[in-house]
Amino acid sequence: ALGFWGAGQVTAAGDPAAAYDLAAQERVQTATGSQGWFAFVNPPPFLFLAAPLGWLPFPLAWIAWGLAGYALWALVVIRAFPRFWPLVVVFPGALIAAGHGQTGFVTGVLLAGGVAAIAQGRALIGGALLGALIVKPHLALLVPFWLAAGGRWRAFAAAAAGALGLLALAWAVFGTQTMLAYTTSWGASAAIMRGEDPGFYLRLATLYGQLRLVVAPAVALAVQVVVSVASLALVLASWRRFEGDPLATGALMLAATAIASPYLFNYDLPFLILPILWLVRRGLEEGFRPWEKALLVLLYLAPHATRAAA
């Protein structure tokens, strides 16, 4: 949350381009007494979320960010699965996201909310939510393929319009200088992924991150590409396997998203509540396979194990 608050501070002060100025962010964030600081690397539309944080002192901004994100995420998921609300409110993936003050609730709302809306026949709303993942685009890696494979063209168009509309709105509101400043953050992101810091790769909840610790980068990347392509193939085949059921295929798409991206942290996991609850509901309706209940319990608790296992 410190990085978002720092970006919000300069945006609220009328200088949104400074959100991507490393020297400015170090100065703003360390003024809170923090010994460390964080580069802001999210695309400019994210500044619409960060700017209100800049109106608050950092401790209040952290609390507001966590509570608002948790409440909205829980509301979206409970609307889709009202029977399972107790499982939603204490989902380990959500509790971890709350502790980090990161973007997990935002992406959880967009991913889970988008899939649920499309499953409920609200294609334009669902597509717009998925398009808003422009604020963290690597988590939308499988979304366009999923929509196209299912012939959800209205949702596809809404997602494209939502993404482009947010970019255009950010350009209009924050200016060309901010859009250009964002491109300078690409180098910081690339440097992080090229680095050899074991601590960084241990924090990644991905196959790629763990392989980087034990094999050459090219090998880790090659394995990740194979996994990503296999995940995409499963998503494409899921429409036939589940006879066009958008909630079933959407649940699989979200589960696949968690392994298709090489860049994922345990604070990104709130969206996985949807495939877990889909499996629970399916088991209650059609019967559980042997050991499936125990495996679902382990799956539900798995976010707690991501960093410990690493």
Coordinates of C-alpha atoms in Angstrom, one line a residue:
A1 CA 0.0 0.0 0.0
L2 CA 2.9 2.4 0.5
G3 CA 3.7 2.5 -3.2
F4 CA 0.1 3.2 -4.0
W5 CA -0.2 5.9 -1.4
G6 CA 3.0 7.5 -2.7
A7 CA 1.6 7.6 -6.2
G8 CA -1.7 8.9 -4.8
Q9 CA 0.1 11.7 -2.9
V10 CA 1.7 13.2 -6.0
T11 CA -1.4 12.6 -8.1
A12 CA -3.6 14.4 -5.6
A13 CA -1.0 17.2 -5.5
G14 CA -1.4 17.7 -9.3
D15 CA 1.7 15.9 -10.5
P16 CA 0.6 12.4 -11.6
A17 CA 3.8 11.9 -13.7
A18 CA 5.8 11.9 -10.5
A19 CA 4.1 8.6 -9.6
Y20 CA 6.7 7.0 -11.9
D21 CA 9.7 9.2 -10.8
L22 CA 11.8 6.9 -8.6
A23 CA 13.5 9.8 -6.8
A24 CA 10.2 11.5 -6.0
Q25 CA 8.6 8.3 -4.8
E26 CA 11.6 7.6 -2.5
R27 CA 11.3 11.0 -1.0
V28 CA 7.5 10.9 -0.5
Q29 CA 7.4 7.4 0.9
T30 CA 10.3 7.6 3.2
A31 CA 8.8 10.8 4.7
T32 CA 6.4 8.5 6.5
G33 CA 9.4 7.1 8.5
S34 CA 9.6 3.9 6.4
Q35 CA 13.1 2.5 5.9
G36 CA 12.1 1.2 2.5
W37 CA 10.0 2.3 -0.5
F38 CA 8.4 0.8 -3.5
A39 CA 8.4 1.8 -7.2
F40 CA 5.0 2.3 -8.7
V41 CA 4.7 0.3 -11.9
N42 CA 1.0 0.0 -12.5
P43 CA -0.5 1.5 -15.7
P44 CA -1.9 5.0 -15.4
P45 CA -5.6 4.0 -15.0
F46 CA -4.6 2.7 -11.6
L47 CA -4.0 6.3 -10.5
F48 CA -7.8 6.6 -10.3
L49 CA -7.7 4.2 -7.4
A50 CA -4.4 5.6 -5.9
A51 CA -5.4 9.3 -6.0
P52 CA -8.0 9.1 -3.1
L53 CA -5.4 7.4 -1.0
G54 CA -3.2 10.5 -1.3
W55 CA -5.9 12.6 0.5
L56 CA -5.3 10.5 3.7
P57 CA -2.4 10.1 6.1
F58 CA -0.6 6.8 5.2
P59 CA -1.9 4.7 8.2
L60 CA -5.5 5.7 7.4
A61 CA -4.9 5.1 3.7
W62 CA -3.7 1.6 4.5
I63 CA -6.8 0.8 6.6
A64 CA -9.2 2.3 4.0
W65 CA -7.5 0.4 1.1
G66 CA -7.7 -2.9 2.9
L67 CA -11.3 -2.5 4.3
A68 CA -12.8 -1.2 1.1
G69 CA -11.1 -3.8 -1.0
Y70 CA -12.1 -6.7 1.3
A71 CA -15.7 -5.5 1.5
L72 CA -16.1 -5.1 -2.2
W73 CA -14.5 -8.5 -3.0
A74 CA -16.6 -10.3 -0.4
L75 CA -19.8 -8.7 -1.7
V76 CA -19.0 -9.7 -5.3
V77 CA -18.2 -13.3 -4.4
I78 CA -21.1 -13.7 -1.9
R79 CA -23.5 -12.5 -4.5
A80 CA -22.3 -15.3 -6.8
F81 CA -22.3 -18.0 -4.0
P82 CA -24.6 -16.7 -1.2
R83 CA -24.8 -20.1 0.4
F84 CA -21.1 -20.2 1.1
W85 CA -20.5 -16.8 2.7
P86 CA -18.7 -18.2 5.7
L87 CA -16.1 -19.7 3.4
V88 CA -15.7 -16.4 1.6
V89 CA -15.1 -14.1 4.7
V90 CA -12.3 -16.2 6.1
F91 CA -10.7 -17.3 2.8
P92 CA -6.9 -17.5 3.5
G93 CA -6.1 -15.9 0.1
A94 CA -8.1 -12.8 1.2
L95 CA -6.6 -12.6 4.6
I96 CA -3.1 -12.7 3.1
A97 CA -4.1 -10.0 0.6
A98 CA -5.4 -7.8 3.5
G99 CA -2.2 -8.1 5.3
H100 CA -0.1 -7.1 2.3
G101 CA -2.2 -4.1 1.3
Q102 CA -1.6 -4.9 -2.3
T103 CA -3.8 -5.3 -5.4
G104 CA -5.3 -8.7 -4.7
F105 CA -8.8 -7.5 -3.8
V106 CA -8.9 -5.2 -6.9
T107 CA -8.0 -8.0 -9.3
G108 CA -10.2 -10.4 -7.3
V109 CA -13.2 -8.2 -7.9
L110 CA -12.4 -7.8 -11.6
L111 CA -11.7 -11.5 -12.3
A112 CA -14.3 -13.2 -10.1
G113 CA -16.9 -10.4 -10.7
G114 CA -16.3 -10.5 -14.4
V115 CA -16.8 -14.3 -14.7
A116 CA -19.8 -14.3 -12.4
A117 CA -21.5 -11.5 -14.3
I118 CA -21.0 -13.2 -17.7
A119 CA -22.3 -16.4 -16.1
Q120 CA -25.4 -14.5 -15.0
G121 CA -26.0 -13.2 -18.5
R122 CA -24.7 -9.7 -17.9
A123 CA -22.2 -9.8 -20.7
L124 CA -21.5 -6.0 -20.9
I125 CA -20.8 -5.6 -17.2
G126 CA -18.7 -8.8 -17.0
G127 CA -16.7 -7.8 -20.1
A128 CA -16.1 -4.3 -18.7
L129 CA -14.9 -5.7 -15.4
L130 CA -12.5 -8.0 -17.2
G131 CA -11.3 -5.1 -19.4
A132 CA -10.5 -3.1 -16.3
L133 CA -7.7 -5.6 -15.7
I134 CA -5.7 -3.2 -17.8
V135 CA -4.6 -2.0 -14.3
K136 CA -2.8 -5.4 -13.9
P137 CA -2.8 -6.9 -17.4
H138 CA -0.7 -10.0 -16.8
L139 CA -3.6 -11.5 -14.9
A140 CA -5.8 -11.1 -18.0
L141 CA -3.5 -13.4 -20.0
L142 CA -6.2 -16.0 -20.7
V143 CA -9.3 -13.8 -20.7
P144 CA -9.5 -12.8 -24.4
F145 CA -9.0 -16.4 -25.5
W146 CA -11.6 -17.7 -23.0
L147 CA -14.2 -15.1 -24.3
A148 CA -13.4 -15.8 -27.9
A149 CA -13.5 -19.6 -27.6
G150 CA -16.9 -19.4 -26.0
G151 CA -18.2 -17.0 -28.6
R152 CA -18.9 -14.3 -25.9
W153 CA -18.4 -11.5 -28.4
R154 CA -20.5 -8.9 -26.6
A155 CA -18.3 -9.5 -23.5
F156 CA -15.2 -9.5 -25.6
A157 CA -16.1 -6.1 -27.1
A158 CA -17.0 -4.7 -23.7
A159 CA -13.7 -5.9 -22.3
A160 CA -11.8 -4.3 -25.2
A161 CA -13.8 -1.1 -24.9
G162 CA -13.3 -1.0 -21.1
A163 CA -9.5 -1.4 -21.4
L164 CA -9.1 1.2 -24.2
G165 CA -11.6 3.5 -22.5
L166 CA -9.7 3.5 -19.3
L167 CA -6.4 4.2 -21.1
A168 CA -8.0 7.1 -23.0
L169 CA -9.6 8.5 -19.8
A170 CA -6.3 8.3 -18.0
W171 CA -4.6 10.0 -20.9
A172 CA -7.2 12.8 -20.8
V173 CA -7.1 13.3 -17.1
F174 CA -3.5 12.7 -16.2
G175 CA -1.9 14.0 -19.5
T176 CA 0.6 12.8 -22.0
Q177 CA 3.5 13.3 -19.7
T178 CA 2.1 10.7 -17.3
M179 CA 1.5 8.2 -20.1
L180 CA 5.1 8.7 -21.2
A181 CA 6.4 8.5 -17.7
Y182 CA 4.8 5.1 -17.3
T183 CA 6.9 3.7 -20.1
T184 CA 10.0 4.4 -17.9
S185 CA 8.7 2.0 -15.3
W186 CA 9.0 -0.9 -17.8
G187 CA 12.7 -0.8 -17.3
A188 CA 12.3 -1.2 -13.5
S189 CA 9.9 -4.1 -14.0
A190 CA 12.3 -5.8 -16.5
A191 CA 15.3 -5.3 -14.1
I192 CA 13.4 -7.0 -11.3
M193 CA 12.6 -10.1 -13.5
R194 CA 16.2 -10.2 -14.8
G195 CA 17.7 -10.0 -11.3
E196 CA 19.1 -12.9 -9.3
D197 CA 17.8 -12.1 -5.9
P198 CA 16.6 -15.4 -4.3
G199 CA 14.3 -13.6 -2.0
F200 CA 12.3 -12.2 -4.9
Y201 CA 11.9 -15.6 -6.5
L202 CA 11.0 -17.2 -3.2
R203 CA 8.1 -14.7 -2.9
L204 CA 6.7 -15.6 -6.3
A205 CA 3.9 -18.1 -6.0
T206 CA 4.6 -19.5 -9.5
L207 CA 6.4 -22.4 -11.1
Y208 CA 8.7 -20.0 -12.9
G209 CA 9.7 -18.3 -9.7
Q210 CA 10.7 -21.5 -8.0
L211 CA 12.5 -22.9 -11.1
R212 CA 14.6 -19.8 -11.3
L213 CA 16.2 -20.8 -8.0
V214 CA 17.5 -24.2 -9.3
V215 CA 17.9 -24.0 -13.1
A216 CA 19.1 -21.6 -15.7
P217 CA 16.7 -18.7 -16.6
A218 CA 16.1 -19.9 -20.1
V219 CA 15.1 -23.4 -18.8
A220 CA 12.7 -21.9 -16.3
L221 CA 11.2 -19.7 -19.0
A222 CA 10.8 -22.6 -21.4
V223 CA 9.0 -24.7 -18.8
Q224 CA 6.8 -21.8 -18.0
V225 CA 5.9 -21.3 -21.7
V226 CA 4.9 -25.0 -21.9
V227 CA 2.7 -24.7 -18.8
S228 CA 1.1 -21.5 -20.1
V229 CA 0.3 -23.1 -23.5
A230 CA -1.1 -26.2 -21.8
S231 CA -3.2 -23.9 -19.5
L232 CA -4.5 -22.1 -22.6
A233 CA -5.4 -25.4 -24.3
L234 CA -7.4 -26.5 -21.3
V235 CA -9.3 -23.2 -21.3
L236 CA -10.1 -23.5 -25.0
A237 CA -11.3 -27.1 -24.6
S238 CA -13.3 -26.3 -21.5
W239 CA -16.3 -24.8 -23.4
R240 CA -16.9 -28.2 -25.0
R241 CA -16.1 -30.2 -21.9
F242 CA -18.6 -28.2 -19.8
E243 CA -21.2 -27.8 -22.6
G244 CA -20.9 -24.0 -22.8
D245 CA -21.5 -23.4 -19.0
P246 CA -19.7 -20.0 -18.5
L247 CA -19.4 -20.4 -14.8
A248 CA -17.7 -23.8 -15.1
T249 CA -15.4 -22.7 -17.9
G250 CA -14.7 -19.4 -16.1
A251 CA -13.8 -21.3 -12.9
L252 CA -11.3 -23.3 -14.9
M253 CA -10.0 -20.2 -16.6
L254 CA -9.3 -18.5 -13.2
A255 CA -7.6 -21.6 -11.9
A256 CA -5.4 -21.8 -15.1
T257 CA -4.6 -18.1 -14.7
A258 CA -2.8 -18.8 -11.4
I259 CA -0.3 -21.1 -13.2
A260 CA -0.2 -19.5 -16.7
S261 CA 1.4 -16.3 -15.5
P262 CA 5.1 -16.3 -14.4
Y263 CA 4.5 -13.3 -12.2
L264 CA 2.1 -13.9 -9.3
F265 CA 2.4 -13.4 -5.6
N266 CA 0.3 -14.9 -2.7
Y267 CA -1.4 -11.6 -2.3
D268 CA -2.9 -12.0 -5.8
L269 CA -4.9 -15.1 -4.8
P270 CA -8.4 -13.8 -3.7
F271 CA -9.8 -14.6 -7.2
L272 CA -9.2 -18.3 -6.6
I273 CA -12.1 -18.4 -4.3
L274 CA -14.4 -18.7 -7.3
P275 CA -13.1 -22.0 -8.7
I276 CA -12.9 -23.4 -5.2
L277 CA -16.5 -22.6 -4.4
W278 CA -17.5 -23.9 -7.8
L279 CA -15.9 -27.2 -7.0
V280 CA -17.7 -27.3 -3.6
R281 CA -21.1 -26.5 -5.1
R282 CA -20.6 -29.1 -7.9
G283 CA -19.7 -31.7 -5.3
L284 CA -22.7 -31.0 -3.2
E285 CA -25.0 -31.2 -6.2
E286 CA -23.5 -34.3 -7.9
G287 CA -21.5 -36.0 -5.2
F288 CA -17.9 -35.9 -4.2
R289 CA -15.3 -38.2 -5.7
P290 CA -13.1 -40.2 -3.2
W291 CA -10.8 -37.9 -1.3
E292 CA -12.2 -34.8 -3.0
K293 CA -13.4 -33.2 0.3
A294 CA -10.0 -33.5 1.8
L295 CA -8.3 -32.2 -1.3
L296 CA -10.7 -29.2 -1.4
V297 CA -9.8 -28.4 2.2
L298 CA -6.1 -28.4 1.3
L299 CA -6.8 -26.3 -1.8
Y300 CA -8.8 -23.8 0.3
L301 CA -5.9 -23.5 2.8
A302 CA -3.2 -23.6 0.1
P303 CA -2.5 -19.8 0.0
H304 CA -1.1 -20.1 3.5
A305 CA 1.5 -22.6 2.2
T306 CA 2.7 -20.7 -0.9
R307 CA 5.6 -18.9 0.8
A308 CA 6.2 -21.6 3.4
A309 CA 6.6 -24.2 0.6
A310 CA 8.9 -21.9 -1.3

